[in-house]
mmCIF file of C-alpha atoms in Angstrom:
data_model
loop_
_atom_site.group_PDB
_atom_site.id
_atom_site.type_symbol
_atom_site.label_atom_id
_atom_site.label_comp_id
_atom_site.label_asym_id
_atom_site.label_seq_id
_atom_site.Cartn_x
_atom_site.Cartn_y
_atom_site.Cartn_z
ATOM 1 C CA UNK R 5 65.342 -61.232 -51.941
ATOM 2 C CA UNK R 6 61.762 -59.864 -52.371
ATOM 3 C CA UNK R 7 60.710 -63.154 -53.961
ATOM 4 C CA UNK R 8 62.021 -65.063 -50.945
ATOM 5 C CA UNK R 9 60.146 -62.791 -48.558
ATOM 6 C CA UNK R 10 56.912 -63.194 -50.526
ATOM 7 C CA UNK R 11 57.324 -66.971 -50.580
ATOM 8 C CA UNK R 12 57.897 -66.979 -46.823
ATOM 9 C CA UNK R 13 54.708 -64.939 -46.295
ATOM 10 C CA UNK R 14 52.741 -67.321 -48.518
ATOM 11 C CA UNK R 15 54.014 -70.326 -46.566
ATOM 12 C CA UNK R 16 52.839 -68.750 -43.273
ATOM 13 C CA UNK R 17 56.316 -68.315 -41.813
ATOM 14 C CA UNK R 18 57.122 -64.579 -41.688
ATOM 15 C CA UNK R 19 60.722 -63.571 -41.020
ATOM 16 C CA UNK R 20 61.760 -62.687 -37.485
ATOM 17 C CA UNK R 21 59.441 -65.235 -35.780
ATOM 18 C CA UNK R 22 60.601 -68.042 -33.592
ATOM 19 C CA UNK R 23 59.995 -71.668 -34.699
ATOM 20 C CA UNK R 24 56.336 -72.550 -34.109
ATOM 21 C CA UNK R 25 55.200 -75.563 -32.080
ATOM 22 C CA UNK R 26 53.183 -78.556 -33.211
ATOM 23 C CA UNK R 27 49.977 -77.100 -31.710
ATOM 24 C CA UNK R 28 50.192 -74.001 -33.902
ATOM 25 C CA UNK R 29 50.836 -76.056 -37.031
ATOM 26 C CA UNK R 30 47.925 -78.412 -36.275
ATOM 27 C CA UNK R 31 45.462 -75.524 -35.696
ATOM 28 C CA UNK R 32 46.490 -73.397 -38.682
ATOM 29 C CA UNK R 33 44.582 -75.127 -41.524
ATOM 30 C CA UNK R 34 41.191 -75.469 -39.702
ATOM 31 C CA UNK R 35 41.372 -71.872 -38.560
ATOM 32 C CA UNK R 36 42.046 -70.701 -42.115
ATOM 33 C CA UNK R 37 39.033 -72.590 -43.384
ATOM 34 C CA UNK R 38 36.764 -71.158 -40.639
ATOM 35 C CA UNK R 39 38.068 -67.657 -41.290
ATOM 36 C CA UNK R 40 37.334 -67.993 -44.995
ATOM 37 C CA UNK R 41 33.787 -69.212 -44.310
ATOM 38 C CA UNK R 42 33.068 -66.413 -41.781
ATOM 39 C CA UNK R 43 34.883 -63.378 -43.194
ATOM 40 C CA UNK R 44 33.986 -63.693 -46.860
ATOM 41 C CA UNK R 45 30.142 -63.453 -46.457
ATOM 42 C CA UNK R 46 30.451 -60.599 -43.965
ATOM 43 C CA UNK R 47 32.676 -58.609 -46.303
ATOM 44 C CA UNK R 48 30.388 -59.222 -49.272
ATOM 45 C CA UNK R 49 27.321 -58.092 -47.293
ATOM 46 C CA UNK R 50 29.224 -54.982 -46.171
ATOM 47 C CA UNK R 51 30.163 -54.036 -49.749
ATOM 48 C CA UNK R 52 26.556 -54.557 -50.911
ATOM 49 C CA UNK R 53 25.275 -52.333 -48.085
ATOM 50 C CA UNK R 54 27.781 -49.605 -48.997
ATOM 51 C CA UNK R 55 26.726 -49.613 -52.644
ATOM 52 C CA UNK R 56 23.016 -49.610 -51.740
ATOM 53 C CA UNK R 57 23.559 -46.722 -49.325
ATOM 54 C CA UNK R 58 25.321 -44.636 -51.971
ATOM 55 C CA UNK R 59 22.597 -45.348 -54.513
ATOM 56 C CA UNK R 60 19.891 -44.368 -52.015
ATOM 57 C CA UNK R 61 21.745 -41.193 -51.139
ATOM 58 C CA UNK R 62 22.198 -40.119 -54.776
ATOM 59 C CA UNK R 63 18.819 -41.203 -56.175
ATOM 60 C CA UNK R 64 16.357 -40.873 -53.264
ATOM 61 C CA UNK R 65 17.568 -38.907 -50.246
ATOM 62 C CA UNK R 66 19.184 -35.976 -52.049
ATOM 63 C CA UNK R 67 16.211 -35.300 -54.439
ATOM 64 C CA UNK R 68 13.810 -35.795 -51.516
ATOM 65 C CA UNK R 69 15.723 -33.233 -49.474
ATOM 66 C CA UNK R 70 15.632 -30.709 -52.313
ATOM 67 C CA UNK R 71 11.876 -31.272 -52.766
ATOM 68 C CA UNK R 72 11.252 -30.817 -49.035
ATOM 69 C CA UNK R 73 13.305 -27.608 -49.046
ATOM 70 C CA UNK R 74 11.257 -26.238 -51.994
ATOM 71 C CA UNK R 75 7.974 -27.183 -50.257
ATOM 72 C CA UNK R 76 9.152 -25.515 -47.055
ATOM 73 C CA UNK R 77 9.959 -22.297 -48.908
ATOM 74 C CA UNK R 78 6.617 -22.416 -50.747
ATOM 75 C CA UNK R 79 4.605 -22.987 -47.553
ATOM 76 C CA UNK R 80 6.445 -20.794 -45.050
ATOM 77 C CA UNK R 81 8.952 -18.375 -46.586
ATOM 78 C CA UNK R 82 7.266 -17.062 -49.736
ATOM 79 C CA UNK R 83 3.824 -16.331 -48.107
ATOM 80 C CA UNK R 84 5.471 -14.306 -45.338
ATOM 81 C CA UNK R 85 7.616 -12.429 -47.861
ATOM 82 C CA UNK R 86 4.539 -11.597 -49.962
ATOM 83 C CA UNK R 87 2.567 -10.567 -46.848
ATOM 84 C CA UNK R 88 5.396 -8.248 -45.755
ATOM 85 C CA UNK R 89 5.979 -6.771 -49.209
ATOM 86 C CA UNK R 90 2.427 -6.305 -50.454
ATOM 87 C CA UNK R 91 0.375 -5.881 -47.243
ATOM 88 C CA UNK R 92 2.367 -4.783 -44.204
ATOM 89 C CA UNK R 93 4.684 -2.288 -45.930
ATOM 90 C CA UNK R 94 1.843 -0.409 -47.796
ATOM 91 C CA UNK R 95 -0.332 -0.479 -44.682
ATOM 92 C CA UNK R 96 2.510 0.926 -42.608
ATOM 93 C CA UNK R 97 3.100 3.700 -45.120
ATOM 94 C CA UNK R 98 -0.622 4.579 -45.132
ATOM 95 C CA UNK R 99 -0.751 4.673 -41.326
ATOM 96 C CA UNK R 100 2.362 6.849 -41.221
ATOM 97 C CA UNK R 101 0.791 9.281 -43.758
ATOM 98 C CA UNK R 102 -2.436 9.459 -41.731
ATOM 99 C CA UNK R 103 -0.553 10.024 -38.453
ATOM 100 C CA UNK R 104 1.491 12.766 -40.080
ATOM 101 C CA UNK R 105 -1.451 14.729 -41.507
ATOM 102 C CA UNK R 106 -3.997 14.004 -38.767
ATOM 103 C CA UNK R 107 -1.801 14.266 -35.658
ATOM 104 C CA UNK R 108 1.665 15.690 -36.255
ATOM 105 C CA UNK R 109 0.806 18.584 -38.600
ATOM 106 C CA UNK R 110 -2.180 19.816 -36.488
ATOM 107 C CA UNK R 111 -0.119 19.508 -33.316
ATOM 108 C CA UNK R 112 2.717 21.552 -34.871
ATOM 109 C CA UNK R 113 0.250 24.207 -36.107
ATOM 110 C CA UNK R 114 -1.438 24.369 -32.672
ATOM 111 C CA UNK R 115 1.930 24.716 -30.931
ATOM 112 C CA UNK R 116 3.209 27.361 -33.329
ATOM 113 C CA UNK R 117 0.144 29.602 -33.700
ATOM 114 C CA UNK R 118 -1.780 29.049 -30.422
ATOM 115 C CA UNK R 119 0.331 27.703 -27.559
ATOM 116 C CA UNK R 120 3.429 29.788 -28.306
ATOM 117 C CA UNK R 121 1.594 33.194 -28.318
ATOM 118 C CA UNK R 122 -0.419 32.194 -25.258
ATOM 119 C CA UNK R 123 2.780 31.132 -23.500
ATOM 120 C CA UNK R 124 4.469 34.432 -24.361
ATOM 121 C CA UNK R 125 1.456 36.334 -22.974
ATOM 122 C CA UNK R 126 1.430 34.319 -19.774
ATOM 123 C CA UNK R 127 5.176 34.883 -19.376
ATOM 124 C CA UNK R 128 4.707 38.685 -19.853
ATOM 125 C CA UNK R 129 1.936 38.760 -17.230
ATOM 126 C CA UNK R 130 4.039 36.615 -14.857
ATOM 127 C CA UNK R 131 6.989 39.009 -15.243
ATOM 128 C CA UNK R 132 4.728 41.968 -14.401
ATOM 129 C CA UNK R 133 3.268 40.189 -11.366
ATOM 130 C CA UNK R 134 6.755 39.213 -10.191
ATOM 131 C CA UNK R 135 7.930 42.809 -10.506
ATOM 132 C CA UNK R 136 4.919 43.982 -8.464
ATOM 133 C CA UNK R 137 5.552 41.374 -5.800
ATOM 134 C CA UNK R 138 9.220 42.355 -5.664
ATOM 135 C CA UNK R 139 8.284 46.043 -5.191
ATOM 136 C CA UNK R 140 5.795 45.115 -2.426
ATOM 137 C CA UNK R 141 8.420 42.939 -0.705
ATOM 138 C CA UNK R 142 11.167 45.565 -0.952
ATOM 139 C CA UNK R 143 9.099 48.663 -0.117
ATOM 140 C CA UNK R 144 6.499 47.347 2.338
ATOM 141 C CA UNK R 145 7.214 43.892 3.771
ATOM 142 C CA UNK R 146 10.921 44.431 4.492
ATOM 143 C CA UNK R 147 10.469 47.584 6.692
ATOM 144 C CA UNK R 148 7.477 46.005 8.431
ATOM 145 C CA UNK R 149 9.526 42.818 9.093
ATOM 146 C CA UNK R 150 12.436 44.828 10.487
ATOM 147 C CA UNK R 151 10.082 46.673 12.848
ATOM 148 C CA UNK R 152 8.463 43.431 14.021
ATOM 149 C CA UNK R 153 11.882 41.873 14.633
ATOM 150 C CA UNK R 154 12.970 44.969 16.687
ATOM 151 C CA UNK R 155 9.827 44.753 18.821
ATOM 152 C CA UNK R 156 10.184 40.994 19.349
ATOM 153 C CA UNK R 157 13.816 41.453 20.331
ATOM 154 C CA UNK R 158 13.309 44.160 22.907
ATOM 155 C CA UNK R 159 9.920 43.071 24.186
ATOM 156 C CA UNK R 160 10.460 39.240 24.327
ATOM 157 C CA UNK R 161 14.062 38.108 23.814
ATOM 158 C CA UNK R 162 15.872 40.616 26.048
ATOM 159 C CA UNK R 163 13.500 40.162 29.022
ATOM 160 C CA UNK R 164 13.593 36.370 28.601
ATOM 161 C CA UNK R 165 17.423 36.373 28.627
ATOM 162 C CA UNK R 166 17.480 38.568 31.752
ATOM 163 C CA UNK R 167 14.974 36.275 33.552
ATOM 164 C CA UNK R 168 16.994 33.160 32.584
ATOM 165 C CA UNK R 169 20.312 34.654 33.664
ATOM 166 C CA UNK R 170 19.352 36.281 36.960
ATOM 167 C CA UNK R 171 16.354 34.154 38.129
ATOM 168 C CA UNK R 172 16.098 30.686 36.541
ATOM 169 C CA UNK R 173 19.803 29.867 36.478
ATOM 170 C CA UNK R 174 20.452 30.583 40.217
ATOM 171 C CA UNK R 175 17.252 28.722 41.180
ATOM 172 C CA UNK R 176 18.226 25.740 38.996
ATOM 173 C CA UNK R 177 21.734 25.622 40.487
ATOM 174 C CA UNK R 178 20.269 25.670 44.017
ATOM 175 C CA UNK R 179 17.820 22.886 43.174
ATOM 176 C CA UNK R 180 20.566 20.770 41.545
ATOM 177 C CA UNK R 181 22.893 21.268 44.574
ATOM 178 C CA UNK R 182 20.088 20.248 46.940
ATOM 179 C CA UNK R 183 19.204 17.179 44.924
ATOM 180 C CA UNK R 184 22.856 16.156 44.561
ATOM 181 C CA UNK R 185 23.591 16.254 48.297
ATOM 182 C CA UNK R 186 20.252 14.638 49.145
ATOM 183 C CA UNK R 187 20.942 11.718 46.795
ATOM 184 C CA UNK R 188 24.546 11.457 47.996
ATOM 185 C CA UNK R 189 23.546 11.325 51.643
ATOM 186 C CA UNK R 190 20.593 9.019 51.152
ATOM 187 C CA UNK R 191 21.978 6.614 48.498
ATOM 188 C CA UNK R 192 25.643 7.050 47.504
ATOM 189 C CA UNK R 193 27.268 7.116 50.955
ATOM 190 C CA UNK R 194 25.299 4.065 52.249
ATOM 191 C CA UNK R 195 26.027 2.181 48.966
ATOM 192 C CA UNK R 196 29.758 2.968 49.255
ATOM 193 C CA UNK R 197 29.767 1.779 52.874
ATOM 194 C CA UNK R 198 28.009 -1.472 51.968
ATOM 195 C CA UNK R 199 30.392 -2.041 49.031
ATOM 196 C CA UNK R 200 33.543 -1.281 51.026
ATOM 197 C CA UNK R 201 32.746 -3.023 54.338
ATOM 198 C CA UNK R 202 30.445 -5.885 53.192
ATOM 199 C CA UNK R 203 30.597 -6.833 49.522
ATOM 200 C CA UNK R 204 34.347 -6.470 49.002
ATOM 201 C CA UNK R 205 35.333 -8.737 51.961
ATOM 202 C CA UNK R 206 32.635 -11.282 51.044
ATOM 203 C CA UNK R 207 33.800 -11.192 47.419
ATOM 204 C CA UNK R 208 37.390 -11.782 48.447
ATOM 205 C CA UNK R 209 36.363 -14.765 50.547
ATOM 206 C CA UNK R 210 34.293 -16.196 47.682
ATOM 207 C CA UNK R 211 37.159 -15.618 45.222
ATOM 208 C CA UNK R 212 39.577 -17.503 47.497
ATOM 209 C CA UNK R 213 37.075 -20.345 47.835
ATOM 210 C CA UNK R 214 36.500 -20.495 44.067
ATOM 211 C CA UNK R 215 40.219 -20.399 43.271
ATOM 212 C CA UNK R 216 41.015 -23.160 45.736
ATOM 213 C CA UNK R 217 38.103 -25.250 44.469
ATOM 214 C CA UNK R 218 39.296 -24.879 40.838
ATOM 215 C CA UNK R 219 42.858 -25.781 41.836
ATOM 216 C CA UNK R 220 41.616 -28.853 43.710
ATOM 217 C CA UNK R 221 39.554 -29.902 40.703
ATOM 218 C CA UNK R 222 42.569 -29.536 38.407
ATOM 219 C CA UNK R 223 44.792 -31.571 40.698
ATOM 220 C CA UNK R 224 42.119 -34.275 41.033
ATOM 221 C CA UNK R 225 41.747 -34.347 37.221
ATOM 222 C CA UNK R 226 45.490 -34.879 36.747
ATOM 223 C CA UNK R 227 45.650 -37.610 39.409
ATOM 224 C CA UNK R 228 42.650 -39.346 37.847
ATOM 225 C CA UNK R 229 44.433 -39.165 34.500
ATOM 226 C CA UNK R 230 47.510 -40.922 35.875
ATOM 227 C CA UNK R 231 45.342 -43.594 37.454
ATOM 228 C CA UNK R 232 43.383 -44.104 34.239
ATOM 229 C CA UNK R 233 46.637 -44.370 32.277
ATOM 230 C CA UNK R 234 47.953 -46.992 34.677
ATOM 231 C CA UNK R 235 44.705 -48.995 34.485
ATOM 232 C CA UNK R 236 44.724 -48.743 30.692
ATOM 233 C CA UNK R 237 48.290 -49.945 30.468
ATOM 234 C CA UNK R 238 47.468 -52.829 32.776
ATOM 235 C CA UNK R 239 44.452 -53.842 30.679
ATOM 236 C CA UNK R 240 46.445 -53.437 27.475
ATOM 237 C CA UNK R 241 49.227 -55.639 28.793
ATOM 238 C CA UNK R 242 46.691 -58.217 29.988
ATOM 239 C CA UNK R 243 44.964 -58.234 26.578
ATOM 240 C CA UNK R 244 48.277 -58.554 24.762
ATOM 241 C CA UNK R 245 49.421 -61.571 26.843
ATOM 242 C CA UNK R 246 46.009 -63.253 26.687
ATOM 243 C CA UNK R 247 45.093 -62.716 22.986
ATOM 244 C CA UNK R 248 47.756 -60.934 20.900
ATOM 245 C CA UNK R 249 50.844 -62.934 21.833
ATOM 246 C CA UNK R 250 49.133 -66.347 21.381
ATOM 247 C CA UNK R 251 47.765 -65.255 18.005
ATOM 248 C CA UNK R 252 51.178 -63.925 16.988
ATOM 249 C CA UNK R 253 52.821 -67.186 18.022
ATOM 250 C CA UNK R 254 50.212 -69.175 16.045
ATOM 251 C CA UNK R 255 50.715 -66.965 12.967
ATOM 252 C CA UNK R 256 54.514 -67.017 13.193
ATOM 253 C CA UNK R 257 54.984 -70.674 14.210
ATOM 254 C CA UNK R 258 52.107 -72.427 12.396
ATOM 255 C CA UNK R 259 50.394 -70.367 9.694
ATOM 256 C CA UNK R 260 53.528 -68.846 8.137
ATOM 257 C CA UNK R 261 55.342 -72.195 7.561
ATOM 258 C CA UNK R 262 52.067 -73.710 6.363
ATOM 259 C CA UNK R 263 51.511 -70.803 3.924
ATOM 260 C CA UNK R 264 55.071 -71.124 2.608
ATOM 261 C CA UNK R 265 54.570 -74.835 2.100
ATOM 262 C CA UNK R 266 51.271 -74.249 0.240
ATOM 263 C CA UNK R 267 52.893 -71.565 -1.890
ATOM 264 C CA UNK R 268 55.880 -73.749 -2.805
ATOM 265 C CA UNK R 269 53.909 -76.970 -3.273
ATOM 266 C CA UNK R 270 50.651 -75.732 -4.856
ATOM 267 C CA UNK R 271 50.459 -72.073 -5.876
ATOM 268 C CA UNK R 272 53.828 -71.742 -7.585
ATOM 269 C CA UNK R 273 53.356 -74.851 -9.800
ATOM 270 C CA UNK R 274 49.833 -73.650 -10.629
ATOM 271 C CA UNK R 275 51.181 -70.209 -11.569
ATOM 272 C CA UNK R 276 53.927 -71.772 -13.734
ATOM 273 C CA UNK R 277 51.345 -73.962 -15.445
ATOM 274 C CA UNK R 278 49.071 -70.924 -16.004
ATOM 275 C CA UNK R 279 51.918 -68.982 -17.559
ATOM 276 C CA UNK R 280 52.741 -71.928 -19.802
ATOM 277 C CA UNK R 281 49.093 -72.205 -20.861
ATOM 278 C CA UNK R 282 48.997 -68.449 -21.478
ATOM 279 C CA UNK R 283 52.057 -68.651 -23.703
ATOM 280 C CA UNK R 284 50.455 -71.509 -25.626
ATOM 281 C CA UNK R 285 47.182 -69.571 -26.017
ATOM 282 C CA UNK R 286 48.980 -66.417 -27.192
ATOM 283 C CA UNK R 287 50.973 -68.486 -29.683
ATOM 284 C CA UNK R 288 47.758 -70.154 -30.892
ATOM 285 C CA UNK R 289 46.061 -66.752 -31.285
ATOM 286 C CA UNK R 290 49.040 -65.465 -33.237
ATOM 287 C CA UNK R 291 48.809 -68.529 -35.461
ATOM 288 C CA UNK R 292 45.088 -67.863 -35.918
ATOM 289 C CA UNK R 293 45.792 -64.306 -37.040
ATOM 290 C CA UNK R 294 48.444 -65.480 -39.454
ATOM 291 C CA UNK R 295 46.093 -68.192 -40.719
ATOM 292 C CA UNK R 296 43.307 -65.653 -41.335
ATOM 293 C CA UNK R 297 45.715 -63.390 -43.180
ATOM 294 C CA UNK R 298 47.035 -66.285 -45.278
ATOM 295 C CA UNK R 299 43.492 -67.550 -46.024
ATOM 296 C CA UNK R 300 42.463 -64.074 -47.218
ATOM 297 C CA UNK R 301 45.547 -63.861 -49.392
ATOM 298 C CA UNK R 302 44.908 -67.326 -50.859
ATOM 299 C CA UNK R 303 41.257 -66.416 -51.628
ATOM 300 C CA UNK R 304 42.269 -63.239 -53.436
ATOM 301 C CA UNK R 305 44.968 -65.048 -55.358
ATOM 302 C CA UNK R 306 42.522 -67.835 -56.321
ATOM 303 C CA UNK R 307 39.758 -65.423 -57.440
ATOM 304 C CA UNK R 308 41.755 -62.585 -59.010
ATOM 305 C CA UNK R 309 45.252 -63.943 -59.559
ATOM 306 C CA UNK R 310 48.532 -62.408 -58.461
ATOM 307 C CA UNK R 311 48.220 -58.701 -57.438
ATOM 308 C CA UNK R 312 50.151 -56.197 -59.461
ATOM 309 C CA UNK R 313 52.923 -54.257 -57.831
ATOM 310 C CA UNK R 314 51.795 -50.766 -56.790
ATOM 311 C CA UNK R 315 53.980 -47.767 -56.202
ATOM 312 C CA UNK R 316 54.429 -46.855 -52.553
ATOM 313 C CA UNK R 317 52.196 -44.034 -51.328
ATOM 314 C CA UNK R 318 52.492 -41.930 -48.214
ATOM 315 C CA UNK R 319 48.948 -42.451 -46.932
ATOM 316 C CA UNK R 320 47.153 -45.743 -46.224
ATOM 317 C CA UNK R 321 43.551 -44.494 -46.298
ATOM 318 C CA UNK R 322 41.584 -44.921 -49.584
ATOM 319 C CA UNK R 323 40.778 -41.855 -51.655
ATOM 320 C CA UNK R 324 37.290 -40.418 -51.306
ATOM 321 C CA UNK R 325 36.048 -41.303 -54.786
ATOM 322 C CA UNK R 326 37.099 -44.957 -54.740
ATOM 323 C CA UNK R 327 34.605 -47.709 -53.793
ATOM 324 C CA UNK R 328 35.372 -50.758 -51.675
ATOM 325 C CA UNK R 329 35.768 -53.972 -53.664
ATOM 326 C CA UNK R 330 36.846 -57.537 -52.961
ATOM 327 C CA UNK R 331 40.194 -56.851 -54.549
ATOM 328 C CA UNK R 332 40.926 -53.838 -52.338
ATOM 329 C CA UNK R 333 41.295 -54.032 -48.530
ATOM 330 C CA UNK R 334 40.081 -51.205 -46.278
ATOM 331 C CA UNK R 335 39.443 -52.980 -42.957
ATOM 332 C CA UNK R 336 41.675 -54.480 -40.308
ATOM 333 C CA UNK R 337 40.517 -58.029 -41.101
ATOM 334 C CA UNK R 338 41.422 -57.808 -44.811
ATOM 335 C CA UNK R 339 44.690 -55.834 -44.795
ATOM 336 C CA UNK R 340 47.832 -57.520 -46.108
#
């Protein structure tokens, strides 16, 4: 059974295909020859380029990269490491030693043996001064302040309160009452009379006039809307009977039958012919693919003989360490 399948593939008639037409059979042999002439040089050039690229990578690019990395370390990394280790670190330690013995230690000694005793002395003097000020405040200033407050209270505050209560307050109330009734008589009562007997009636008249005017405007707006709607309907009807209905009659009575006739007499036969041509082209392209496949198989068989049977594997991609050769297919154009 396997032998029959292989023979069918060799003869260009795979199982499950429908019988091929005369056009496919006539095109098959020229297409196979063209495919052999075109594909074989391209594949050979591709394999040569792959081998050259691997050789360049292993013999030129990789050693060049290592050399450039070493040069970069020698020019940039190692000088900075040496500068940090043998210059900056000792210099930093020397500066730290100098700062410690020239600044920190004298400052600590000055703080401990000079500033601290002076600060304690100043604090002792400040405590004595504060105690003296507290005694002066408690024994002298407080009684004097109480006496001054008593004098101010009975010599200033009490008389001022009596004057405000029995003199200024009655006078202020009398002045306020006089001003209130003067302003009421001169301004408020005339303003109330004008508002009640003049402005309110005039305002009512104006409000009635404004309300009636607004109502009349609204009614006129609605009537104008009805008239505009009637005119629009009239113009729409006139336009429909003058333009739309004749165009509809022309489309329905003339253009539609004419379009159906063109579709049935011209477009449908053209579409059927296009589909037939498309089927023929697809069949020819399928034959071309089969011819290319068969030509590749015939070339391999002619150059290398019958291929040996290989055990089935789960993956179809080549292993990483294997190189592409003419006897091994790795592209879509050279797969069995």
